[in-house]
Short mmCIF file of C-alpha atoms and ligand atoms in Angstrom, two decimals:
data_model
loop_
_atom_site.label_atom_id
_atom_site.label_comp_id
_atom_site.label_asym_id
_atom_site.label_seq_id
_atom_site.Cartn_x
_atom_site.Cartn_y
_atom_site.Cartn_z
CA UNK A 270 0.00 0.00 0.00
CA UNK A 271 1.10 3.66 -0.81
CA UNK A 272 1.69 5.85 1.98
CA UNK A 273 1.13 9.84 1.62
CA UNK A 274 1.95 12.17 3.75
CA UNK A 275 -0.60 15.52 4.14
CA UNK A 276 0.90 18.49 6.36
CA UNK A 277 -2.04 20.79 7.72
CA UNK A 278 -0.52 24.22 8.71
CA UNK A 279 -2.26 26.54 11.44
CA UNK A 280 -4.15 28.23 9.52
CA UNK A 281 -5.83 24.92 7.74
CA UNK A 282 -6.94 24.01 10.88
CA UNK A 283 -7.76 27.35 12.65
CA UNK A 284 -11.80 26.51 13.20
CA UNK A 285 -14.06 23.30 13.30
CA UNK A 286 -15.05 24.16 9.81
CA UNK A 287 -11.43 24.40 8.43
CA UNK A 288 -10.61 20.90 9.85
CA UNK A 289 -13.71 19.41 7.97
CA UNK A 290 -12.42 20.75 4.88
CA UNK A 291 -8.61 19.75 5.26
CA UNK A 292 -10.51 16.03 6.27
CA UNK A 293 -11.93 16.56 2.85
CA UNK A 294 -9.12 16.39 1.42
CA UNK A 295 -7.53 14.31 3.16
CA UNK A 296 -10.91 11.74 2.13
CA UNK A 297 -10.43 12.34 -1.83
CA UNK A 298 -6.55 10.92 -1.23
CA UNK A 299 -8.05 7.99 0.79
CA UNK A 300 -10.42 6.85 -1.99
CA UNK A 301 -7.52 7.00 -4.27
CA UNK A 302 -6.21 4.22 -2.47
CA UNK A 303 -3.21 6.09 -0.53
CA UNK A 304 -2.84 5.12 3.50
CA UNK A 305 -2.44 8.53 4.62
CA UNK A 306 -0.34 9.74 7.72
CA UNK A 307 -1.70 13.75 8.45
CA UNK A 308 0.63 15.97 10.17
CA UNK A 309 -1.17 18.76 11.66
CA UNK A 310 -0.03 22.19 13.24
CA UNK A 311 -1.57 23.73 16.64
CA UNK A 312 -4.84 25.95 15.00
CA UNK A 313 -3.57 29.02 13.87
CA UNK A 314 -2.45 31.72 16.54
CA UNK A 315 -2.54 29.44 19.47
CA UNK A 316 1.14 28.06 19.83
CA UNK A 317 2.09 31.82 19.97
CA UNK A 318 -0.44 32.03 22.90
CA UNK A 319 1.14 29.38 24.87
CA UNK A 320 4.80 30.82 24.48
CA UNK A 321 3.45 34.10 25.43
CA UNK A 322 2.01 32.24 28.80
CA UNK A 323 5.31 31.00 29.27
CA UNK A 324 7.34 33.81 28.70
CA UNK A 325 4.87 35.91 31.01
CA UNK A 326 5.60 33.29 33.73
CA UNK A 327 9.45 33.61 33.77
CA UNK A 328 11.52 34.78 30.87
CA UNK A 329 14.53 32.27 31.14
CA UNK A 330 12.14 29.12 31.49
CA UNK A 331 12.59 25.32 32.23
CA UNK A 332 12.55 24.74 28.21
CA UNK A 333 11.60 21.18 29.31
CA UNK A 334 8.30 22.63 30.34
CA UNK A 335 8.40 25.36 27.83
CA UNK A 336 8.08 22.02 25.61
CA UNK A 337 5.31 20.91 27.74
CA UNK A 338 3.36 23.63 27.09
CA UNK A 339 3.72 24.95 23.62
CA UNK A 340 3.25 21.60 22.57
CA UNK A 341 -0.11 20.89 23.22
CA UNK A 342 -1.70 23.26 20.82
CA UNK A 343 -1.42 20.43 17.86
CA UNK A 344 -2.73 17.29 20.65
CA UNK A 345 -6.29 19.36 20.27
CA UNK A 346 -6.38 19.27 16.28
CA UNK A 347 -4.54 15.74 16.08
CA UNK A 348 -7.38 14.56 18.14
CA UNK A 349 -10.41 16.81 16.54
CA UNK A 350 -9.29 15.87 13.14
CA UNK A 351 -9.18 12.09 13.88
CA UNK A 352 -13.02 12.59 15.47
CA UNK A 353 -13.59 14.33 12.03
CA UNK A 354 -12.56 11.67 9.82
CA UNK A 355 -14.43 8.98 11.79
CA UNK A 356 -17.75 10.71 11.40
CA UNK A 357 -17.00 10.87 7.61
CA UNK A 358 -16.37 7.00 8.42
CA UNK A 359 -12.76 6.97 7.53
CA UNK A 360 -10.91 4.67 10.29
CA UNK A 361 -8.71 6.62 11.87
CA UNK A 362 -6.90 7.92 15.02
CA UNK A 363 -4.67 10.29 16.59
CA UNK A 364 -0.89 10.15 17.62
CA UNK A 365 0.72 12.26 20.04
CA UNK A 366 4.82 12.25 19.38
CA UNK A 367 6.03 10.21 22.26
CA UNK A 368 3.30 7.48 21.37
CA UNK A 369 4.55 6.74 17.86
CA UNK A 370 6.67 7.57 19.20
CA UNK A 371 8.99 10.14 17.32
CA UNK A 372 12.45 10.08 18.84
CA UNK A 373 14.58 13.16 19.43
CA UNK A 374 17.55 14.55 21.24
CA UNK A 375 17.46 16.71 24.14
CA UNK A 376 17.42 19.77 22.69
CA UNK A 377 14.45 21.34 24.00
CA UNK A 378 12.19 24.06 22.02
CA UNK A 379 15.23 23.30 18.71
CA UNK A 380 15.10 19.09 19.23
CA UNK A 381 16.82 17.33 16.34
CA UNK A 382 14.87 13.84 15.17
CA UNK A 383 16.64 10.84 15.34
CA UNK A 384 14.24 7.90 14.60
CA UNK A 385 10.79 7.11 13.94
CA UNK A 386 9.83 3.71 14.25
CA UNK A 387 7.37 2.34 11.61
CA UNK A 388 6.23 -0.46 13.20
CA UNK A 389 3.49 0.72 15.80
CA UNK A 390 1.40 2.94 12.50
CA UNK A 391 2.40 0.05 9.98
CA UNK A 392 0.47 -2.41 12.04
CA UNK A 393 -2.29 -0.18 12.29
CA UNK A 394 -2.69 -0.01 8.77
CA UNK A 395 -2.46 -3.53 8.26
CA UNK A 396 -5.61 -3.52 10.81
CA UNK A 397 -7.62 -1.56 8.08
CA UNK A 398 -6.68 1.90 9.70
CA UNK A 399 -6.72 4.26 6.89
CA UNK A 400 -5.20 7.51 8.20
CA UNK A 401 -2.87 8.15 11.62
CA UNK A 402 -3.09 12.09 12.61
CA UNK A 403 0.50 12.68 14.14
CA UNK A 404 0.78 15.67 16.45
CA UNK A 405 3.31 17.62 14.72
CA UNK A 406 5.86 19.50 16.25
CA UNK A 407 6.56 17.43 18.88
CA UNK A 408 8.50 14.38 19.95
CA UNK A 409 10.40 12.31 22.91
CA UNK A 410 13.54 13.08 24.49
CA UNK A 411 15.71 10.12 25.59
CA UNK A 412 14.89 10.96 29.18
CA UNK A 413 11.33 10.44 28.18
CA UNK A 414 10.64 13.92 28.41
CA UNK A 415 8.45 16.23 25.70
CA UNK A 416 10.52 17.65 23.34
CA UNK A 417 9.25 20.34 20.57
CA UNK A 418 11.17 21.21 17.50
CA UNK A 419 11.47 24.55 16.78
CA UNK A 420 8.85 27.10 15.25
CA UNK A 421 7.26 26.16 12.17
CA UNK A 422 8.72 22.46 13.19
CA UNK A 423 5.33 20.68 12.14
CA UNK A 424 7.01 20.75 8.47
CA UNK A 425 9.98 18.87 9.89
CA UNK A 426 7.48 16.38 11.31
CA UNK A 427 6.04 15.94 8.33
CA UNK A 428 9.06 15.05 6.11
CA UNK A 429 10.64 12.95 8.54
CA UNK A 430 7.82 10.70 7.90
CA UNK A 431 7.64 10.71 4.47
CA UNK A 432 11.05 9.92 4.79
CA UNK A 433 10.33 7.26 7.45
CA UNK A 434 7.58 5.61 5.62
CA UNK A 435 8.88 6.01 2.28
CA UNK A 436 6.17 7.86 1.33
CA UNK A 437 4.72 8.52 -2.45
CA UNK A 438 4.47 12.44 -1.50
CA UNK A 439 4.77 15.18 1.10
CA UNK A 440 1.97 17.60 0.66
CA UNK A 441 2.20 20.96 2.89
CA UNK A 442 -0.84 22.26 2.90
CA UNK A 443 -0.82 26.05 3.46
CA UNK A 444 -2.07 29.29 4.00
CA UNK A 445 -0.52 30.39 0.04
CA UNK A 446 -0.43 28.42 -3.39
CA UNK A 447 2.84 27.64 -3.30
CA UNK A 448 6.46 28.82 -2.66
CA UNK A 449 6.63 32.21 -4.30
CA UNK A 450 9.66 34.70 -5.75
CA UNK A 451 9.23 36.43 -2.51
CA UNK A 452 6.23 36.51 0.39
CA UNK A 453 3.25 37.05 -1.65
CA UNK A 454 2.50 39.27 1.58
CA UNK A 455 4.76 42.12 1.04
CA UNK A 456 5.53 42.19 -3.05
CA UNK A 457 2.37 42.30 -4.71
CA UNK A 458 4.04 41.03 -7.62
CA UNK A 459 5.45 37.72 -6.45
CA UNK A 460 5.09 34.90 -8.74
CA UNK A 461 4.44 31.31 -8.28
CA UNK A 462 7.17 29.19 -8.71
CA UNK A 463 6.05 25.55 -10.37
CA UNK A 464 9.51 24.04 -9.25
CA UNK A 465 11.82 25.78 -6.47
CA UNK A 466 15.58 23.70 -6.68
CA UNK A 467 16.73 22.05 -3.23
CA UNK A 468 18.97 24.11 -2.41
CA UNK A 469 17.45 27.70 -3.41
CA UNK A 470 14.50 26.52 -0.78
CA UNK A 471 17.34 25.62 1.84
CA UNK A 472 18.79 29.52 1.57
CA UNK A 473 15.18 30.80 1.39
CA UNK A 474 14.35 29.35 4.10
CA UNK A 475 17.01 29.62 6.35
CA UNK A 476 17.44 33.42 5.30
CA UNK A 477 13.58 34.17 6.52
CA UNK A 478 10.92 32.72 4.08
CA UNK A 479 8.58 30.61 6.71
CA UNK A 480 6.60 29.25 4.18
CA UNK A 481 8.97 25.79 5.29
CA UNK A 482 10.69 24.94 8.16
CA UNK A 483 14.89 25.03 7.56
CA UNK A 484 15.32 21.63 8.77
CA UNK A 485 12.16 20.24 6.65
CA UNK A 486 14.14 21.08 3.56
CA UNK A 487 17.26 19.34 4.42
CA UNK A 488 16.01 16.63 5.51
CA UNK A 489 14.22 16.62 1.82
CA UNK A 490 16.69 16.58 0.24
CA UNK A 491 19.03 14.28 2.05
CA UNK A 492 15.94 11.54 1.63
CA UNK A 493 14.89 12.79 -1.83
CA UNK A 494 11.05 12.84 -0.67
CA UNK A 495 8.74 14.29 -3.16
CA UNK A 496 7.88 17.85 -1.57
CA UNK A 497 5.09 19.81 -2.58
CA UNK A 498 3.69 22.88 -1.41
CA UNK A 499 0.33 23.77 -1.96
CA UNK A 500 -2.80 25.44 -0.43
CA UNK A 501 -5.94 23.89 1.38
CA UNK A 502 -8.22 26.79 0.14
CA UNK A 503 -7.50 25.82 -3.50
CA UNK A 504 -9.55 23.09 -5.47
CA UNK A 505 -7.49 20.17 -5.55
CA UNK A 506 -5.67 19.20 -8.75
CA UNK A 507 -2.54 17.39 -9.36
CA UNK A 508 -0.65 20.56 -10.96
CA UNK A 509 -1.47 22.93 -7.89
CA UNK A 510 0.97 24.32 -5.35
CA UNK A 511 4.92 24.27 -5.63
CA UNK A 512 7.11 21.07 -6.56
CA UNK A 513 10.53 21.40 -4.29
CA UNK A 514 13.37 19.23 -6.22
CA UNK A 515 16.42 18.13 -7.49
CA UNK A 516 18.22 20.98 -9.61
CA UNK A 517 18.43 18.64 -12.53
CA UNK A 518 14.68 18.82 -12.86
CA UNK A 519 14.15 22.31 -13.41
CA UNK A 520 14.68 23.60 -17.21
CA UNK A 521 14.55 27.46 -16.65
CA UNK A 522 15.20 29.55 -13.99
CA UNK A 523 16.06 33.11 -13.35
CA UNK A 524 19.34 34.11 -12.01
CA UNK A 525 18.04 35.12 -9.18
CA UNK A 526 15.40 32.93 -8.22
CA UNK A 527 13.89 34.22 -4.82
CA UNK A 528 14.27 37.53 -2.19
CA UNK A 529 14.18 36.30 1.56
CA UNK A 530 13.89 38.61 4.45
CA UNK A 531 13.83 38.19 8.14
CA UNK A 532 13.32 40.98 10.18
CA UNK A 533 14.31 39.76 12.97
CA UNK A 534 17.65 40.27 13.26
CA UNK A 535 19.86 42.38 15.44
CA UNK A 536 23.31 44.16 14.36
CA UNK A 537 26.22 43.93 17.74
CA UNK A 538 29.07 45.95 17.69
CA UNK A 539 32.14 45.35 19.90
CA UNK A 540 33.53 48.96 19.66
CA UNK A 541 37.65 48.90 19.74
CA UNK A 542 38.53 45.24 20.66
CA UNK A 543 42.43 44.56 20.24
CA UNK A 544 43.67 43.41 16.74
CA UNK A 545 45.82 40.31 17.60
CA UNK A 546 45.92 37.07 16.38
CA UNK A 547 42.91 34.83 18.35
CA UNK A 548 41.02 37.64 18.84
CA UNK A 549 37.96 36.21 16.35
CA UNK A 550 37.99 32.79 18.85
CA UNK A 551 37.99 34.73 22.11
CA UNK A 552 35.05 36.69 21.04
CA UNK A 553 33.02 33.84 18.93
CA UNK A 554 34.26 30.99 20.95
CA UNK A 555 31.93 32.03 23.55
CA UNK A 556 28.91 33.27 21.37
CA UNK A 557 29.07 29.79 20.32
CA UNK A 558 29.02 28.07 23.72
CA UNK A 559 26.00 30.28 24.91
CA UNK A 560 24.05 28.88 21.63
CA UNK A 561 24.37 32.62 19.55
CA UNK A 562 23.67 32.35 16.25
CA UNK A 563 25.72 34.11 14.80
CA UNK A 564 25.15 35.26 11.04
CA UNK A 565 27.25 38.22 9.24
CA UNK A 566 30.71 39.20 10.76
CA UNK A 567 32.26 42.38 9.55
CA UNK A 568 35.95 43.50 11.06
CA UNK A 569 36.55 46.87 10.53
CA UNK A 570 40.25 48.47 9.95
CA UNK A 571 42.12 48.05 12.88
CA UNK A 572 43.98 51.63 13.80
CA UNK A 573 46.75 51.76 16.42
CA UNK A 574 46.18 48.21 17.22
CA UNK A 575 42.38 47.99 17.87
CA UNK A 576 39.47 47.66 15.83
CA UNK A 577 35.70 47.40 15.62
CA UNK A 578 34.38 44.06 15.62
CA UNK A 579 30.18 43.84 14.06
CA UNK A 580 28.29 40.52 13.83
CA UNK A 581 24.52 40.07 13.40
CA UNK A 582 22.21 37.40 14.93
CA UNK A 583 18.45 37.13 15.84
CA UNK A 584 16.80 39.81 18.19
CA UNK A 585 15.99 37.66 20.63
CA UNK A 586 19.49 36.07 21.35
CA UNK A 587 20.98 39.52 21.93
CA UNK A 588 20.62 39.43 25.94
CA UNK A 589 22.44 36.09 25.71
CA UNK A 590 24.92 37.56 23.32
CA UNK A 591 25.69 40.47 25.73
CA UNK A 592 26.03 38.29 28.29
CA UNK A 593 28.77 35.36 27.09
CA UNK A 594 30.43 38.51 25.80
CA UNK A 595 30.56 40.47 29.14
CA UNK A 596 31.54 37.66 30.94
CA UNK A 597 34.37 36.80 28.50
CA UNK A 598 35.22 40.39 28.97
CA UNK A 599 34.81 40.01 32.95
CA UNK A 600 37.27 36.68 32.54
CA UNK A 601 39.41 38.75 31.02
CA UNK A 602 39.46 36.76 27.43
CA UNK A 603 38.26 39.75 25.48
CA UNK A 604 38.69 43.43 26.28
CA UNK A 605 36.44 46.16 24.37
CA UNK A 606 35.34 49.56 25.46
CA UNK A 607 31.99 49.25 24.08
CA UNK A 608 29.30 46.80 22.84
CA UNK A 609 26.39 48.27 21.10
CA UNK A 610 23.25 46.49 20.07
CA UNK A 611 21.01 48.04 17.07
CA UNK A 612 17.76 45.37 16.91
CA UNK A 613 16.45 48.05 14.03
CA UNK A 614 17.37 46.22 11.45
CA UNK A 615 16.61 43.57 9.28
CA UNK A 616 17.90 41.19 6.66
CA UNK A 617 17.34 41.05 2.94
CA UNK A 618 18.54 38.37 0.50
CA UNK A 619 18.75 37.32 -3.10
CA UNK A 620 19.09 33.37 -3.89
CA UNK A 621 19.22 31.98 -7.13
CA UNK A 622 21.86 28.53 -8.13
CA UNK A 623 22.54 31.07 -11.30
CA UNK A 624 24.57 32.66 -9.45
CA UNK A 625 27.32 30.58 -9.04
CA UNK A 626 27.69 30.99 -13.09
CA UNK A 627 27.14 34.81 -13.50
CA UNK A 628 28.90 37.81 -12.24
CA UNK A 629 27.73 41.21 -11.48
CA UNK A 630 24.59 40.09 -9.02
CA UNK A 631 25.90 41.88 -6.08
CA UNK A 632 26.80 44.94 -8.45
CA UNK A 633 22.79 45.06 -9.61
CA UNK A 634 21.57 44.16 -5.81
CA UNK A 635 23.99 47.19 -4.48
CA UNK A 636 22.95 49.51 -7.29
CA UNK A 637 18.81 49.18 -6.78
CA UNK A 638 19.37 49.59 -3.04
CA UNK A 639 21.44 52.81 -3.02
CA UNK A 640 19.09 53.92 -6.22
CA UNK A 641 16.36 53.70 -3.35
CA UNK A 642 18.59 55.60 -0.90
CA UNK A 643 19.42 52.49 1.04
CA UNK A 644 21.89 52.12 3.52
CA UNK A 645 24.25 48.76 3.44
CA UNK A 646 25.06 48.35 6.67
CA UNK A 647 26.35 44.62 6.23
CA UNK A 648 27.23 42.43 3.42
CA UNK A 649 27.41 38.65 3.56
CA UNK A 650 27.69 36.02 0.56
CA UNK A 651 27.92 32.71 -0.44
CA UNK A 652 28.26 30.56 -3.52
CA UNK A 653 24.40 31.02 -4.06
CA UNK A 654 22.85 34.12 -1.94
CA UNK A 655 23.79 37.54 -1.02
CA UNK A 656 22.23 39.43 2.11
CA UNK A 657 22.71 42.99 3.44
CA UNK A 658 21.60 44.56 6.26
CA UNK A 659 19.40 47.49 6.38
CA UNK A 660 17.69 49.61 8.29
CA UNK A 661 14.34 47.65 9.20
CA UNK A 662 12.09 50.86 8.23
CA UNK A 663 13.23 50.02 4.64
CA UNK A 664 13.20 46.20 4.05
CA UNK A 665 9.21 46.01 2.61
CA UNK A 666 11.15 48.82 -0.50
CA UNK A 667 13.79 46.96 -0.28
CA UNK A 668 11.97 43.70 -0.96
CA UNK A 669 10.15 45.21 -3.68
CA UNK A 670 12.86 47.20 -5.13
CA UNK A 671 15.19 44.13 -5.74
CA UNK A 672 11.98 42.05 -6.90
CA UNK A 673 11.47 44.26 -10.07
CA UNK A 674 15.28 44.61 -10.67
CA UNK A 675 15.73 40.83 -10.71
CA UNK A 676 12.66 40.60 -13.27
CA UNK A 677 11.42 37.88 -11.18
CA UNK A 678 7.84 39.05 -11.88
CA UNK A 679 8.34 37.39 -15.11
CA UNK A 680 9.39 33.63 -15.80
CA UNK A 681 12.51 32.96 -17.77
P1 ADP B 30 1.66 27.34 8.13
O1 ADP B 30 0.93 27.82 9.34
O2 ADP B 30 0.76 26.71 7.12
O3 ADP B 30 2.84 26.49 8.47
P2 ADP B 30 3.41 29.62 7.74
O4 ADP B 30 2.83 30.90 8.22
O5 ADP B 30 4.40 28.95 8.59
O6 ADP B 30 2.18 28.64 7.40
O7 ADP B 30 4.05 29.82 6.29
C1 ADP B 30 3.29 30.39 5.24
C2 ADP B 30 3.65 31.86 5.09
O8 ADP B 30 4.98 32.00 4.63
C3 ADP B 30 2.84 32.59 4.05
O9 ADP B 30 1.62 33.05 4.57
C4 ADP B 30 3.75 33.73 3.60
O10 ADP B 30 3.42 34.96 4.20
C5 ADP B 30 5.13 33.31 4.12
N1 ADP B 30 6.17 33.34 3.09
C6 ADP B 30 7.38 33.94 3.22
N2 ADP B 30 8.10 33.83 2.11
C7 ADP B 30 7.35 33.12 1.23
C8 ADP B 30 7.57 32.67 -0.12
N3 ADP B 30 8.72 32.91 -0.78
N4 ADP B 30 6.58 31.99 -0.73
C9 ADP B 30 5.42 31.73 -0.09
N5 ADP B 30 5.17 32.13 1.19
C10 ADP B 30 6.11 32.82 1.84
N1 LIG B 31 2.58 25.12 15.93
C1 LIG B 31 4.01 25.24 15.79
C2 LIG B 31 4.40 26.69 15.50
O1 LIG B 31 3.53 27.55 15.40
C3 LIG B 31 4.57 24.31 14.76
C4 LIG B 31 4.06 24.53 13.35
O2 LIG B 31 3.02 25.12 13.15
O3 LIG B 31 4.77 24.09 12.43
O4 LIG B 31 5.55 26.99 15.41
MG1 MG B 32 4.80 26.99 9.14
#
């Protein structure tokens, strides 16, 4: 029998009447003949309503209860959609994480997968069950604790299986079409991609585009599962939504193929640190320990033997930041006279695998932003993307700006 795998996003489940038409859905691939494993998401709005409660509570939480909580949002829709499919007399049930169970590390709130057995849902099929509803999200630590996977982790959830089950498909069902030249929500004139490669969707999505979860695509492509993107508002149709694959598949594509943003990122400055040999490790050696993420590094010119030291990561690891750095500074490791945080900015970036073949990207990207009176404040590239930072107060112009210059409004 041919396993599918459907992935339900928030806002496909949001009411009662939503999960009825995702069950739908989820019916028409059922009479095809496909067992189907559903991944669904906590209804939309309500996993940032538990992580507010937490954060309320204390700040620097237990994460293992952190994990507790924020995870229960998708045990209410794993359950209500199993109740809906069994009125519309498809055999089903629900699965929390830890009673499939989905194993992860210990890594609570970011937990890594690292197995999921097949047997327990395998032998439920072979029973006559037609479709298990997995609480995405969420899985079990090796101390038997609740573990959750990161925001937007339901996606992961969803590919692992596919990958676990060997599974015909992986349909994310969303709130959009499909994976677009940029969020459909800012740029008006985003287009709909038919095919996005591997890679391009790893660098969109790890530069800002939410639309999949960073880890979901990797693990994609490592197992080769067949990953779609489409939406549950749309009529169904075996064209619809957004084909993620191998490059080799794709005939045309732009240069530049999509613009990320994330506007959540914060620009640190380590005013006059001593230029000396080690000084990079003593300062990112401890970033590292205290779990920064640490994105764009810029090292100004050193004068008289010190220089300015700038590095970007997300807003909301900049207390941590300041901290592993004061304390290195308190140790005595590092020694700077200042350290100054700017969390107004935010991050824009062009991806395309044409770039690895043609010159002058950066040139056109650097051009549109200063014709718009845009200030670079960082640069960072790699063999396929380039991001700046800006001032956040300009990234929706910038989005757009760099949109029409890269022509992606129009196919290739
Ligand atoms: P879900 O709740 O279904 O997981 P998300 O909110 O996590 O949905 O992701 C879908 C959202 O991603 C869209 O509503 C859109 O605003 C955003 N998005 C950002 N970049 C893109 C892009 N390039 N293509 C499509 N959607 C994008
Ligand atoms: N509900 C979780 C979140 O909002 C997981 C998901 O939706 O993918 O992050
Ligand atoms: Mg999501």
């Amino acid at each position: 029998m041919s396993v599918l795998v459907m992935k339900f996003g928030g806002t496909s489940v949001a009411n009662i009447d939503r999960i009825r038409r995702a069950a739908k859905r989820v019916g028409l691939e059922v009479a095809k003949g496909h067992d189907v494993i559903v991944i669904v998401s906590a209804m939309a709005g309500k996993t940032n309503e538990l992580v507010g409660w937490v954060n309320e509570i204390s700040p620097l939480h237990d994460a293992r209860e952190y994990d507790a909580v924020v995870s229960s949002g998708e045990n209410v829709t794993a359950g209500l959609m199993a109740l809906v499919l069994q009125e519309m007399e498809i055999p089903a049930r629900s699965w929390q994480g830890w009673q499939v169970p989905l194993l992860t590390n210990s890594a609570h709130s970011a937990a890594r997968i690292e197995e999921i057995p097949t047997d327990n849902i395998t032998a439920k099929f072979a029973e006559g069950m037609r479709v298990a509803v997995v609480a995405g999200f969420q899985g079990l630590s090796p101390e038997g604790r609740i573990t959750t996977l990161g925001r937007g982790g339901s996606d992961t959830t969803a590919v692992a299986f596919a990958a676990a089950f060997d599974a015909v498909r992986c349909d994310i069902y969303t709130d959009v079409d499909g994976v677009y030249t940029t969020d459909p929500r800012i740029a008006s004139r985003a287009r709909k991609l038919d095919r996005i490669a591997f890679e391009e969707m790893l660098e969109l999505a790890s530069l800002g585009a939410k639309v999949l979860q960073t880890r979901s695509v990797e693990l994609a492509m490592r197992y080769n599962v067949r990953l779609r993107v489409l939406s549950s508002f749309e009529e169904p149709s075996d064209e619809a939504g957004t084909l993620v694959c191998a490059e080799e598949d794709i005939m045309e594509s732009n240069v530049v193929s999509g613009i990320a943003y994330s506007r959540d990122e914060a620009k640190m400055t380590l005013v006059s640190v001593a230029d000396r040999p080690g000084i990079a490790a003593a300062i990112f050696g401890p970033l590292a320990e205290a779990g920064v993420n640490v994105d764009m590094i810029i090292q100004n010119i050193a004068e008289e033997g010190r220089t300015d030291m700038t590095f970007s990561c997300p807003t909301d690891q900049v207390k941590r930041a300041e901290k592993a750095l004061s304390d290195a500074r308190a140790a005595g490791a590092i020694n700077y006279h200042d350290l100054i945080a700017d969390t107004d900015v935010a991050k824009v970036s062009a991806v395309g695998i044409g770039m690895r073949s043609q010159s002058g990207v950066a040139a056109k990207m650097f051009k549109t932003l200063s014709d718009e009176g845009i200030n670079i404040k960082v640069i960072a590239t790699s063999e396929i993307k380039i991001s700046v930072l800006i001032d956040r107060k300009y990234m929706e112009l910038a989005v757009q700006a760099l949109h029409d210059a890269f022509g992606l409004d129009k196919a290739a």
